[in-house]
Amino acid sequence: MAMYIRQENCISCYACEQECPTGAISHDEEGIFTIDPYVCVECNGFYEEAQCLAICPIEGCIVKLEVATYGCA
Amino acid sequence: MGCSSKGCGTSIDGLSYLPENIREKVENHPCYSQEAHHFYARMHVAVAPACNIQCNYCNRKYDCANESRPGVVSELLTPEEAVKKVLAVAMEIPQMTVVGIAGPGDPLANPDRTFRTFELIKEKAPDIKLCLSTNGLRLTDFVDRIKDLGIDHVTITINAVTPETASKIYSWIFYNHKRYKGIEAARIILEKQYEGLQACVERGILVKVNTVFAPEINGEELEELSKKVRRMGAFLHNIMPYVEGEGTVYQKLGVRPPTPQELKEVQEKCEPHMSLMRHCRQCRADAVGLLGEDRGQEFTKDKIIHLQVNYSAEYRKSIHEEIEKERAKLKKARELMALPLEEEGKKVLVAVASKGNMLVNEHFGTAHEFLIYEVSSQGIKFIHHRKVTPYCHGSIACLEGGDILEDTISKLSDCEAIIAAKIGFEPRDLLEQKGIKCVEEFAYLPIPEALTKYYEKYVLEKVKTEG
Ligand code: SF4
Ligand code: SF4
Ligand code: SF4
């Protein structure tokens, strides 16, 4: 399970990257932010809420990836 | 008020209500002192993109709306780039004495970038003053760091007194790793804002409070708010009209901005010293320069990356000493002015073209803005700035300037006269047709002196026999 950034909505505000406890979020030179699904733990074991989702200013920019999207584990 | 001498009527700033120690700090600050604003400038650096709350009047696709800047998406800088820009501007425009961080999000929601920038500036250019604007949510967490860095001005945006009202202003806040909404969010943020204000005041940091005024939302509370923040020690309360922004919650709800009358009324009620902020032209986040001039384009990211800057505090100091000499001279000149006068005379509006140093030193055709003064036998009062497009770009014949000239003239139509260093034949004809007097004879005089002489000669029709 992991969170996912819909790049078309993202305003590159750095908020999520600063709050992520696992370092799953990074950005490239163009200011495109991505979440590494293998590092993101949906904040389990750290906080009650997914921090990126809680601070992202754009509704619908960060979404939960469903398990099914990965296929086999 | 203990206004002792006739000097009171000519006081350009009206800062006399402030305690001595605060007045000193404010007097040289281009954002707070109208007079200093003629000589010194400030700049903002956009290093803080993230925000930790959502205001209903803000669309985060643009810059922080709390600072009420027109929606310009700032060119985001790293702390290193920001410092380079500051040093470059400091050498190119030595009048720049204050650097602020205000966004495009909230500086304290980006503590690493914000404090790294301040630390670097402090290290490399210790003579530059630092300031910061915040929504207040995390102010108490960082107030000691702010104090240690020697930041002596903080602006907090506070929009409400009661949580009920605040809940109509903030959709959510991110606090202690949780997103809060509704009345709970409202309670927390108000508590934090007022705590932050108090914490700053206790440490001797000057606090200005900004309030975004939307009549249907917080109109009823503003007077109380103003009293409260002053009681708590804020030195200035600045009420800014809510400006409708594309894609905001307020826009969807149809919340309306205040009418000019409503704004004026509430400002009068809350702000007995509004004159202090009259000169604020809601600077754009990245505007650079003196008096309405914007040289921001000379310092864009791609340009500063290649710059080699040799910062010299001594050079800046020598320029500032010159400026101080000028200011002292002008101050003397002001004190010598005879206004308020014995004779009765009517009130007139006069437009002045100046490019700084409080002198009549700009040509009509190249002016980017005019300073509008109200002159009467009671004294000189600065009203505001009016922006215009210079119709003449320095060429001898200003050919395509016709429409622009019309526009400028219509913007000045309520003025009785224009005082400039030079006014060309063509505009002179048009202006005089409209009944606006064109006055060049006071070129390069200090503005107060020019205005006084104008008033005596043309309004009171009394020609002074000597100097
Ligand atoms: S859910 Fe938590 S761990 Fe995953 S990316 Fe967001 S902040 Fe990082
Ligand atoms: S918080 Fe949202 S908008 Fe900001 S960078 Fe992260 S995903 Fe993009
Ligand atoms: S504090 Fe409010 S106005 Fe400023 S960026 Fe955050 S949401 Fe926008």
Coordinates of C-alpha atoms and ligand atoms in Angstrom, one line a residue:
Chain A
M1 CA 0.0 0.0 0.0
A2 CA 1.2 3.5 -0.8
M3 CA 0.3 7.0 -1.6
Y4 CA 0.5 8.4 -5.1
I5 CA 0.9 12.0 -6.4
R6 CA -1.2 13.0 -9.4
Q7 CA 1.3 15.2 -11.1
E8 CA -1.2 17.1 -13.1
N9 CA -2.6 18.5 -9.9
C10 CA 0.6 19.1 -8.0
I11 CA 1.8 22.7 -7.5
S12 CA 5.3 21.7 -6.3
C13 CA 5.0 23.2 -2.9
Y14 CA 7.3 20.9 -1.1
A15 CA 4.9 20.5 1.8
C16 CA 4.5 16.7 1.5
E17 CA 8.3 16.1 1.1
Q18 CA 9.0 18.0 4.3
E19 CA 6.5 16.1 6.3
C20 CA 7.2 12.5 5.1
P21 CA 8.7 10.5 8.0
T22 CA 10.2 7.8 5.7
G23 CA 11.8 9.9 3.0
A24 CA 9.5 8.4 0.4
I25 CA 8.9 11.7 -1.4
S26 CA 11.4 13.3 -3.7
H27 CA 11.4 15.8 -6.6
D28 CA 13.5 16.3 -9.7
E29 CA 14.9 19.5 -11.1
E30 CA 11.7 20.4 -12.8
G31 CA 9.8 20.3 -9.5
I32 CA 8.0 17.0 -10.3
F33 CA 7.2 15.3 -7.0
T34 CA 6.9 11.5 -6.7
I35 CA 6.4 9.0 -4.0
D36 CA 8.4 5.8 -4.0
P37 CA 5.8 3.1 -3.4
Y38 CA 8.3 0.8 -1.9
V39 CA 9.3 3.3 0.8
C40 CA 5.9 4.8 1.6
V41 CA 4.3 3.0 4.5
E42 CA 1.2 5.3 4.6
C43 CA 2.7 6.6 7.8
N44 CA 1.8 3.4 9.6
G45 CA 3.9 3.2 12.8
F46 CA 4.6 6.9 12.6
Y47 CA 1.4 8.9 12.6
E48 CA -2.3 8.4 12.6
E49 CA -2.7 10.1 9.3
A50 CA -0.8 10.0 6.0
Q51 CA 1.2 13.2 6.5
C52 CA 1.4 14.1 2.8
L53 CA -2.3 13.8 2.3
A54 CA -3.0 15.8 5.4
I55 CA -0.9 18.8 4.4
C56 CA -1.3 18.8 0.6
P57 CA -3.2 22.0 -0.4
I58 CA -4.7 20.6 -3.5
E59 CA -7.8 18.4 -3.2
G60 CA -7.3 15.1 -5.0
C61 CA -3.7 15.6 -5.7
I62 CA -2.5 12.8 -3.4
V63 CA -4.5 9.6 -3.5
K64 CA -4.2 6.1 -2.1
L65 CA -3.0 3.5 -4.5
E66 CA -5.1 0.4 -4.3
V67 CA -3.3 -2.9 -3.7
A68 CA -4.6 -4.1 -7.0
T69 CA -2.6 -1.6 -8.9
Y70 CA 0.6 -3.4 -8.1
G71 CA -0.4 -6.8 -9.3
C72 CA 1.4 -9.6 -7.5
A73 CA 3.5 -8.8 -4.5
Chain B
M1 CA -1.3 64.4 22.1
G2 CA 1.7 66.2 23.2
C3 CA 2.4 68.0 20.0
S4 CA 4.7 70.7 21.2
S5 CA 5.6 72.9 18.2
K6 CA 4.4 74.0 14.9
G7 CA 6.5 71.2 13.5
C8 CA 3.5 69.0 14.0
G9 CA 1.6 70.1 11.0
T10 CA 4.5 69.3 8.7
S11 CA 5.2 65.9 10.2
I12 CA 5.2 63.7 7.2
D13 CA 4.9 60.5 9.0
G14 CA 2.6 60.9 12.0
L15 CA 4.7 58.4 14.0
S16 CA 4.6 60.5 17.1
Y17 CA 2.1 58.2 18.8
L18 CA 4.7 55.5 19.1
P19 CA 7.0 55.0 22.1
E20 CA 10.5 56.4 21.5
N21 CA 12.3 53.1 21.2
I22 CA 9.8 51.7 18.7
R23 CA 9.8 54.8 16.7
E24 CA 13.5 54.6 16.2
K25 CA 13.2 51.2 14.7
V26 CA 10.3 52.2 12.6
E27 CA 11.6 55.5 11.3
N28 CA 14.2 53.9 9.1
H29 CA 12.1 51.1 7.8
P30 CA 10.8 51.6 4.3
C31 CA 7.7 49.6 4.9
Y32 CA 6.5 51.5 8.0
S33 CA 7.8 55.0 7.5
Q34 CA 6.5 57.1 4.6
E35 CA 9.5 59.3 4.9
A36 CA 12.0 56.5 5.0
H37 CA 10.3 55.0 2.1
H38 CA 11.6 57.8 -0.1
F39 CA 15.2 56.8 0.7
Y40 CA 15.3 53.1 1.4
A41 CA 13.8 50.0 -0.1
R42 CA 13.1 46.5 0.8
M43 CA 12.9 43.2 -1.0
H44 CA 11.3 39.8 -0.6
V45 CA 12.8 36.5 -1.4
A46 CA 10.6 33.6 -2.4
V47 CA 12.1 30.6 -0.6
A48 CA 9.1 29.3 1.3
P49 CA 6.6 27.4 -0.9
A50 CA 4.8 25.2 1.6
C51 CA 1.9 26.2 3.8
N52 CA 0.4 24.5 6.8
I53 CA -3.1 26.0 6.7
Q54 CA -5.8 26.7 4.1
C55 CA -7.4 30.1 4.1
N56 CA -10.6 30.3 2.2
Y57 CA -9.5 33.4 0.4
C58 CA -6.4 31.8 -0.9
N59 CA -5.8 29.6 -3.9
R60 CA -2.5 27.9 -3.4
K61 CA -1.8 27.8 -7.0
Y62 CA -0.7 31.4 -6.4
D63 CA 1.3 33.2 -3.8
C64 CA 0.2 33.6 -0.2
A65 CA -2.8 35.8 -0.2
N66 CA -2.2 36.9 3.4
E67 CA 0.3 39.4 2.2
S68 CA -2.3 40.6 -0.3
R69 CA 0.0 40.6 -3.2
P70 CA -1.4 40.4 -6.7
G71 CA -1.2 36.8 -7.8
V72 CA 2.2 36.4 -9.1
V73 CA 3.7 33.0 -9.0
S74 CA 7.1 33.7 -7.5
E75 CA 10.2 32.4 -8.9
L76 CA 11.1 29.9 -6.2
L77 CA 14.7 30.3 -4.9
T78 CA 16.9 28.0 -2.9
P79 CA 18.4 29.7 0.2
E80 CA 21.8 29.9 -1.7
E81 CA 20.2 31.5 -4.7
A82 CA 18.2 33.9 -2.5
V83 CA 21.3 35.1 -0.7
K84 CA 23.1 35.6 -4.0
K85 CA 20.1 37.7 -5.1
V86 CA 20.1 39.7 -1.9
L87 CA 23.8 40.5 -2.2
A88 CA 23.5 41.4 -5.9
V89 CA 20.6 43.8 -5.2
A90 CA 22.4 45.2 -2.1
M91 CA 25.3 46.3 -4.2
E92 CA 23.3 47.4 -7.2
I93 CA 20.6 49.2 -5.1
P94 CA 22.4 50.1 -1.9
Q95 CA 19.2 51.8 -0.6
M96 CA 17.9 48.3 -0.1
T97 CA 18.1 47.8 3.7
V98 CA 15.4 45.2 4.5
V99 CA 14.9 41.6 3.3
G100 CA 11.7 39.8 4.1
I101 CA 10.5 36.3 3.7
A102 CA 6.7 36.0 3.3
G103 CA 6.0 33.2 1.0
P104 CA 4.8 32.1 -1.5
G105 CA 3.5 29.9 1.3
D106 CA 4.2 30.4 5.0
P107 CA 7.8 30.9 6.1
L108 CA 7.4 28.9 9.3
A109 CA 6.0 26.0 7.4
N110 CA 9.4 25.8 5.6
P111 CA 11.6 26.3 8.6
D112 CA 14.8 24.8 7.1
R113 CA 14.7 26.9 3.9
T114 CA 13.6 30.1 5.8
F115 CA 16.1 29.9 8.6
R116 CA 19.0 28.9 6.3
T117 CA 18.3 31.9 4.2
F118 CA 18.2 34.3 7.2
E119 CA 21.4 32.7 8.6
L120 CA 23.2 33.1 5.3
I121 CA 22.1 36.7 4.9
K122 CA 23.1 37.5 8.5
E123 CA 26.5 36.0 7.9
K124 CA 27.3 37.6 4.6
A125 CA 25.5 40.9 5.0
P126 CA 25.0 41.7 8.7
D127 CA 23.9 45.2 8.0
I128 CA 20.7 44.1 6.3
K129 CA 17.6 44.0 8.5
L130 CA 15.4 40.9 8.3
C131 CA 11.7 40.5 8.6
L132 CA 9.1 37.8 8.3
S133 CA 5.4 37.4 7.7
T134 CA 3.5 34.4 9.0
N135 CA 0.0 33.0 9.5
G136 CA 1.2 32.5 13.1
L137 CA 0.4 28.8 13.5
R138 CA 4.0 27.9 14.4
L139 CA 5.3 31.2 15.6
T140 CA 5.7 30.2 19.3
D141 CA 7.8 27.2 18.1
F142 CA 10.3 29.4 16.4
V143 CA 10.2 32.7 18.3
D144 CA 13.5 32.1 20.0
R145 CA 15.2 31.4 16.8
I146 CA 13.7 34.5 15.3
K147 CA 15.0 36.5 18.3
D148 CA 18.4 34.9 18.1
L149 CA 18.7 35.9 14.4
G150 CA 18.1 39.5 15.3
I151 CA 14.9 39.6 13.3
D152 CA 13.1 42.6 14.8
H153 CA 9.9 42.8 12.8
V154 CA 7.3 40.1 12.4
T155 CA 4.0 40.4 10.6
I156 CA 1.2 38.1 11.7
T157 CA -2.1 37.8 9.8
I158 CA -4.9 37.5 12.3
N159 CA -8.4 37.7 10.9
A160 CA -10.7 36.9 13.8
V161 CA -11.4 37.1 17.6
T162 CA -13.9 34.3 18.0
P163 CA -13.5 30.7 16.8
E164 CA -16.9 30.9 15.1
T165 CA -15.7 33.6 12.8
A166 CA -12.3 31.9 12.3
S167 CA -14.0 28.7 11.3
K168 CA -15.4 30.6 8.3
I169 CA -11.9 31.7 7.3
Y170 CA -9.8 28.6 7.5
S171 CA -10.9 25.3 5.9
W172 CA -8.2 23.3 7.7
I173 CA -4.9 23.5 9.5
F174 CA -2.1 21.0 9.7
Y175 CA -0.9 20.9 13.3
N176 CA 1.0 18.4 15.4
H177 CA 0.9 15.9 12.5
K178 CA -2.9 16.1 12.1
R179 CA -5.3 17.9 9.8
Y180 CA -7.9 19.7 11.9
K181 CA -11.1 21.3 10.5
G182 CA -14.0 23.4 11.6
I183 CA -14.3 24.9 15.0
E184 CA -11.4 22.8 16.4
A185 CA -9.0 24.1 13.7
A186 CA -10.3 27.6 14.3
R187 CA -9.7 27.4 18.1
I188 CA -6.1 26.1 17.6
I189 CA -5.0 28.7 15.1
L190 CA -6.4 31.6 17.0
E191 CA -4.8 30.5 20.2
K192 CA -1.5 30.1 18.4
Q193 CA -1.7 33.4 16.7
Y194 CA -2.4 35.4 19.8
E195 CA 0.2 33.3 21.7
G196 CA 2.7 34.1 19.0
L197 CA 2.0 37.8 19.2
Q198 CA 2.5 37.8 22.9
A199 CA 5.7 35.8 22.7
C200 CA 7.2 38.3 20.2
V201 CA 6.2 41.3 22.2
E202 CA 7.7 39.7 25.3
R203 CA 11.0 39.4 23.5
G204 CA 11.0 42.9 22.1
I205 CA 10.2 41.9 18.6
L206 CA 8.0 44.4 16.8
V207 CA 4.7 43.0 15.6
K208 CA 2.5 44.3 12.9
V209 CA -0.9 42.6 12.5
N210 CA -2.4 42.2 9.1
T211 CA -6.1 41.5 8.8
V212 CA -8.0 40.5 5.6
F213 CA -11.3 42.2 5.8
A214 CA -14.4 40.6 4.2
P215 CA -17.5 42.5 5.6
E216 CA -19.8 39.5 5.7
I217 CA -17.2 37.3 7.4
N218 CA -15.3 39.3 10.0
G219 CA -16.7 42.8 9.7
E220 CA -18.4 42.7 13.1
E221 CA -15.3 41.7 14.9
L222 CA -12.7 44.0 13.4
E223 CA -12.9 46.8 16.0
E224 CA -12.6 44.3 18.8
L225 CA -9.7 42.6 17.0
S226 CA -7.9 45.9 16.5
K227 CA -8.3 46.8 20.2
K228 CA -7.1 43.4 21.3
V229 CA -3.9 43.3 19.2
R230 CA -3.0 46.8 20.3
R231 CA -3.6 45.9 23.9
M232 CA -1.4 42.9 23.4
G233 CA 1.4 45.1 22.1
A234 CA 1.2 45.1 18.3
F235 CA 2.6 48.4 17.1
L236 CA 0.5 48.5 14.0
H237 CA -2.7 47.0 12.7
N238 CA -3.0 47.0 8.9
I239 CA -6.5 46.2 7.5
M240 CA -6.4 45.0 4.0
P241 CA -9.5 44.5 1.8
Y242 CA -10.3 40.9 0.8
V243 CA -9.6 40.7 -2.9
E244 CA -11.4 38.1 -4.9
G245 CA -9.1 35.4 -6.1
E246 CA -9.6 32.9 -8.9
G247 CA -10.7 29.4 -7.7
T248 CA -10.9 30.2 -4.0
V249 CA -13.6 28.9 -1.6
Y250 CA -14.8 32.5 -1.1
Q251 CA -15.2 32.9 -4.8
K252 CA -17.3 29.8 -5.0
L253 CA -19.4 31.0 -2.0
G254 CA -19.8 34.4 -3.5
V255 CA -18.2 36.2 -0.6
R256 CA -17.9 39.9 -1.7
P257 CA -15.0 42.3 -1.1
P258 CA -15.6 45.4 0.9
T259 CA -16.8 48.5 -0.9
P260 CA -14.3 51.4 -0.6
Q261 CA -16.7 53.1 1.9
E262 CA -16.8 50.0 4.1
L263 CA -13.1 49.8 4.0
K264 CA -12.6 53.4 4.8
E265 CA -15.1 53.2 7.7
V266 CA -13.5 50.2 9.2
Q267 CA -10.1 51.6 8.8
E268 CA -11.1 54.8 10.5
K269 CA -12.7 52.9 13.3
C270 CA -9.8 50.6 13.9
E271 CA -6.8 52.5 12.8
P272 CA -6.4 55.9 14.2
H273 CA -2.9 56.0 12.7
M274 CA -3.6 54.6 9.3
S275 CA -1.3 57.3 7.8
L276 CA 1.5 55.0 8.8
M277 CA 0.6 52.5 6.1
R278 CA -0.7 55.0 3.5
H279 CA 2.3 54.5 1.3
C280 CA 2.0 50.7 1.1
R281 CA 1.4 49.8 -2.5
Q282 CA 1.0 46.1 -1.7
C283 CA 4.4 45.3 -3.1
R284 CA 4.7 42.3 -5.2
A285 CA 6.6 39.5 -3.6
D286 CA 9.6 39.9 -5.8
A287 CA 9.5 43.6 -6.5
V288 CA 12.9 45.3 -6.2
G289 CA 13.7 49.0 -6.0
L290 CA 12.7 52.3 -4.7
L291 CA 9.4 54.1 -5.0
G292 CA 7.4 52.2 -7.5
E293 CA 10.3 51.4 -9.7
D294 CA 10.6 47.6 -10.2
R295 CA 13.9 46.3 -11.2
G296 CA 13.0 42.7 -10.5
Q297 CA 13.7 41.8 -14.0
E298 CA 17.4 42.5 -13.6
F299 CA 17.6 39.9 -10.8
T300 CA 15.9 36.9 -12.1
K301 CA 17.1 33.4 -11.3
D302 CA 18.9 32.8 -14.6
K303 CA 20.7 36.1 -14.3
I304 CA 21.8 35.8 -10.7
I305 CA 23.2 32.3 -11.1
H306 CA 26.0 33.8 -13.2
L307 CA 26.7 36.8 -11.1
Q308 CA 29.9 37.4 -9.2
V309 CA 29.1 39.7 -6.3
N310 CA 31.7 41.3 -4.1
Y311 CA 29.7 42.5 -1.1
S312 CA 31.0 45.6 0.6
A313 CA 29.3 46.7 3.8
E314 CA 31.6 49.8 3.8
Y315 CA 30.4 50.9 0.4
R316 CA 26.8 50.5 1.5
K317 CA 27.6 52.4 4.7
S318 CA 29.1 55.3 2.8
I319 CA 25.9 55.5 0.7
H320 CA 23.7 55.3 3.7
E321 CA 25.7 58.1 5.4
E322 CA 25.1 60.3 2.3
I323 CA 21.4 59.5 2.5
E324 CA 21.3 60.3 6.2
K325 CA 22.9 63.7 5.5
E326 CA 20.3 64.4 2.9
R327 CA 17.5 63.3 5.3
A328 CA 18.9 65.5 8.0
K329 CA 19.0 68.5 5.6
L330 CA 15.4 67.8 4.5
K331 CA 14.3 67.5 8.1
K332 CA 15.7 70.9 8.8
A333 CA 14.1 72.3 5.7
R334 CA 10.8 70.9 6.8
E335 CA 11.0 72.4 10.2
L336 CA 11.7 75.8 8.7
M337 CA 8.6 75.6 6.5
A338 CA 6.0 78.0 7.7
L339 CA 3.0 75.6 7.4
P340 CA 0.6 75.6 9.1
L341 CA 0.0 79.1 8.0
E342 CA -1.8 82.0 9.7
E343 CA -3.9 82.7 6.6
E344 CA -6.9 80.7 5.7
G345 CA -6.6 78.8 2.4
K346 CA -8.5 76.1 0.6
K347 CA -7.4 72.4 0.4
V348 CA -5.9 71.4 -2.9
L349 CA -4.6 68.1 -4.3
V350 CA -1.2 68.3 -5.9
A351 CA 0.6 65.5 -7.9
V352 CA 4.4 65.3 -7.5
A353 CA 6.8 63.4 -9.8
S354 CA 9.7 62.0 -7.8
K355 CA 12.1 59.1 -8.1
G356 CA 13.3 59.1 -4.6
N357 CA 15.2 61.0 -1.9
M358 CA 12.1 63.0 -1.3
L359 CA 12.9 65.4 -4.1
V360 CA 11.0 66.8 -7.1
N361 CA 13.4 65.0 -9.4
E362 CA 11.4 63.2 -12.0
H363 CA 10.1 64.3 -15.4
F364 CA 6.4 64.1 -16.1
G365 CA 6.8 61.9 -19.2
T366 CA 9.1 59.3 -17.5
A367 CA 7.3 59.0 -14.2
H368 CA 5.9 55.6 -13.2
E369 CA 3.8 57.0 -10.5
F370 CA 2.8 60.3 -9.0
L371 CA 2.7 61.1 -5.3
I372 CA -0.6 62.8 -4.4
Y373 CA -0.5 65.3 -1.6
E374 CA -3.3 67.3 0.0
V375 CA -2.1 70.7 0.8
S376 CA -3.9 73.3 2.9
S377 CA -3.0 75.9 5.4
Q378 CA -3.0 73.2 8.0
G379 CA -0.1 71.5 6.4
I380 CA 0.8 68.8 3.9
K381 CA -0.7 65.4 4.0
F382 CA 0.4 62.5 1.8
I383 CA -2.6 60.7 0.3
H384 CA -1.4 57.9 -1.9
H385 CA 0.5 56.9 -5.0
R386 CA -1.0 56.7 -8.4
K387 CA 0.6 54.4 -10.9
V388 CA 0.8 55.5 -14.5
T389 CA 2.5 54.2 -17.6
P390 CA 5.3 56.5 -18.6
Y391 CA 4.3 57.7 -22.1
C392 CA 7.8 58.8 -22.9
H393 CA 10.7 56.4 -23.0
G394 CA 13.5 58.8 -23.1
S395 CA 13.4 59.5 -26.8
I396 CA 13.1 63.1 -27.9
A397 CA 9.9 62.7 -29.7
C398 CA 7.4 60.6 -27.7
L399 CA 5.4 59.4 -30.6
E400 CA 3.1 56.6 -29.8
G401 CA 2.4 58.1 -26.4
G402 CA -1.0 59.6 -27.2
D403 CA -3.4 57.2 -25.5
I404 CA -1.1 56.7 -22.5
L405 CA -0.9 60.4 -22.0
E406 CA -4.7 60.7 -22.1
D407 CA -4.8 58.0 -19.5
T408 CA -2.3 59.7 -17.2
I409 CA -4.1 63.0 -17.5
S410 CA -7.4 61.4 -16.6
K411 CA -5.8 59.8 -13.5
L412 CA -4.7 63.2 -12.4
S413 CA -7.8 65.1 -13.3
D414 CA -8.7 65.9 -9.7
C415 CA -5.3 67.6 -9.0
E416 CA -4.9 71.3 -9.1
A417 CA -1.3 71.1 -10.2
I418 CA 1.5 68.9 -11.2
I419 CA 5.0 69.6 -9.8
A420 CA 7.7 67.9 -11.8
A421 CA 11.3 68.5 -12.7
K422 CA 10.2 68.9 -16.4
I423 CA 7.0 68.8 -18.3
G424 CA 7.1 68.7 -22.1
F425 CA 5.1 71.0 -24.4
E426 CA 2.6 68.5 -25.6
P427 CA 1.4 67.3 -22.2
R428 CA 1.6 70.8 -20.8
D429 CA -0.9 72.0 -23.4
L430 CA -3.3 69.1 -22.7
L431 CA -2.9 69.5 -18.9
E432 CA -3.6 73.2 -19.0
Q433 CA -6.6 72.7 -21.2
K434 CA -8.0 70.5 -18.4
G435 CA -7.2 73.2 -15.9
I436 CA -4.2 71.5 -14.3
K437 CA -1.3 73.8 -13.6
C438 CA 2.1 72.6 -14.7
V439 CA 4.8 73.7 -12.3
E440 CA 8.5 73.2 -13.1
E441 CA 10.0 76.0 -11.1
F442 CA 10.5 73.9 -8.0
A443 CA 12.6 71.2 -9.7
Y444 CA 15.0 69.4 -7.4
L445 CA 13.6 71.0 -4.3
P446 CA 12.6 68.7 -1.4
I447 CA 8.9 67.8 -1.8
P448 CA 7.6 69.5 1.3
E449 CA 9.4 72.7 0.4
A450 CA 8.1 72.6 -3.2
L451 CA 4.6 72.1 -1.9
T452 CA 4.8 74.9 0.6
K453 CA 6.2 77.3 -2.0
Y454 CA 3.6 76.2 -4.5
Y455 CA 0.8 76.8 -2.0
E456 CA 2.1 80.2 -1.0
K457 CA 2.6 81.4 -4.5
Y458 CA -0.3 80.0 -6.3
V459 CA -3.0 79.3 -3.8
L460 CA -2.5 82.1 -1.4
E461 CA -1.1 84.2 -4.2
K462 CA 1.5 85.6 -1.9
V463 CA 5.0 85.8 -3.4
K464 CA 7.7 85.4 -0.9
T465 CA 10.3 88.0 -1.2
E466 CA 13.2 85.9 0.0
G467 CA 14.5 82.4 -0.5
Ligands
SF4_1 S1 1.9 8.4 3.4 FE1 3.5 9.0 4.9 S2 5.1 7.6 4.4 FE2 3.8 7.6 2.6 S3 4.6 9.2 1.3 FE3 3.0 10.1 2.6 S4 4.0 11.0 4.3 FE4 5.5 9.6 3.3
SF4_2 S1 1.9 18.7 -1.0 FE1 0.7 18.3 -2.8 S2 0.9 20.0 -4.2 FE2 2.5 20.2 -2.6 S3 4.3 19.1 -3.6 FE3 3.2 17.6 -2.4 S4 1.8 16.7 -3.8 FE4 2.5 18.6 -4.8
SF4_3 S1 -1.4 31.4 5.0 FE1 -3.3 31.4 4.0 S2 -3.1 32.9 2.4 FE2 -1.0 32.4 3.0 S3 -0.4 30.7 1.7 FE3 -1.3 29.8 3.5 S4 -3.4 29.4 2.8 FE4 -2.6 30.9 1.5

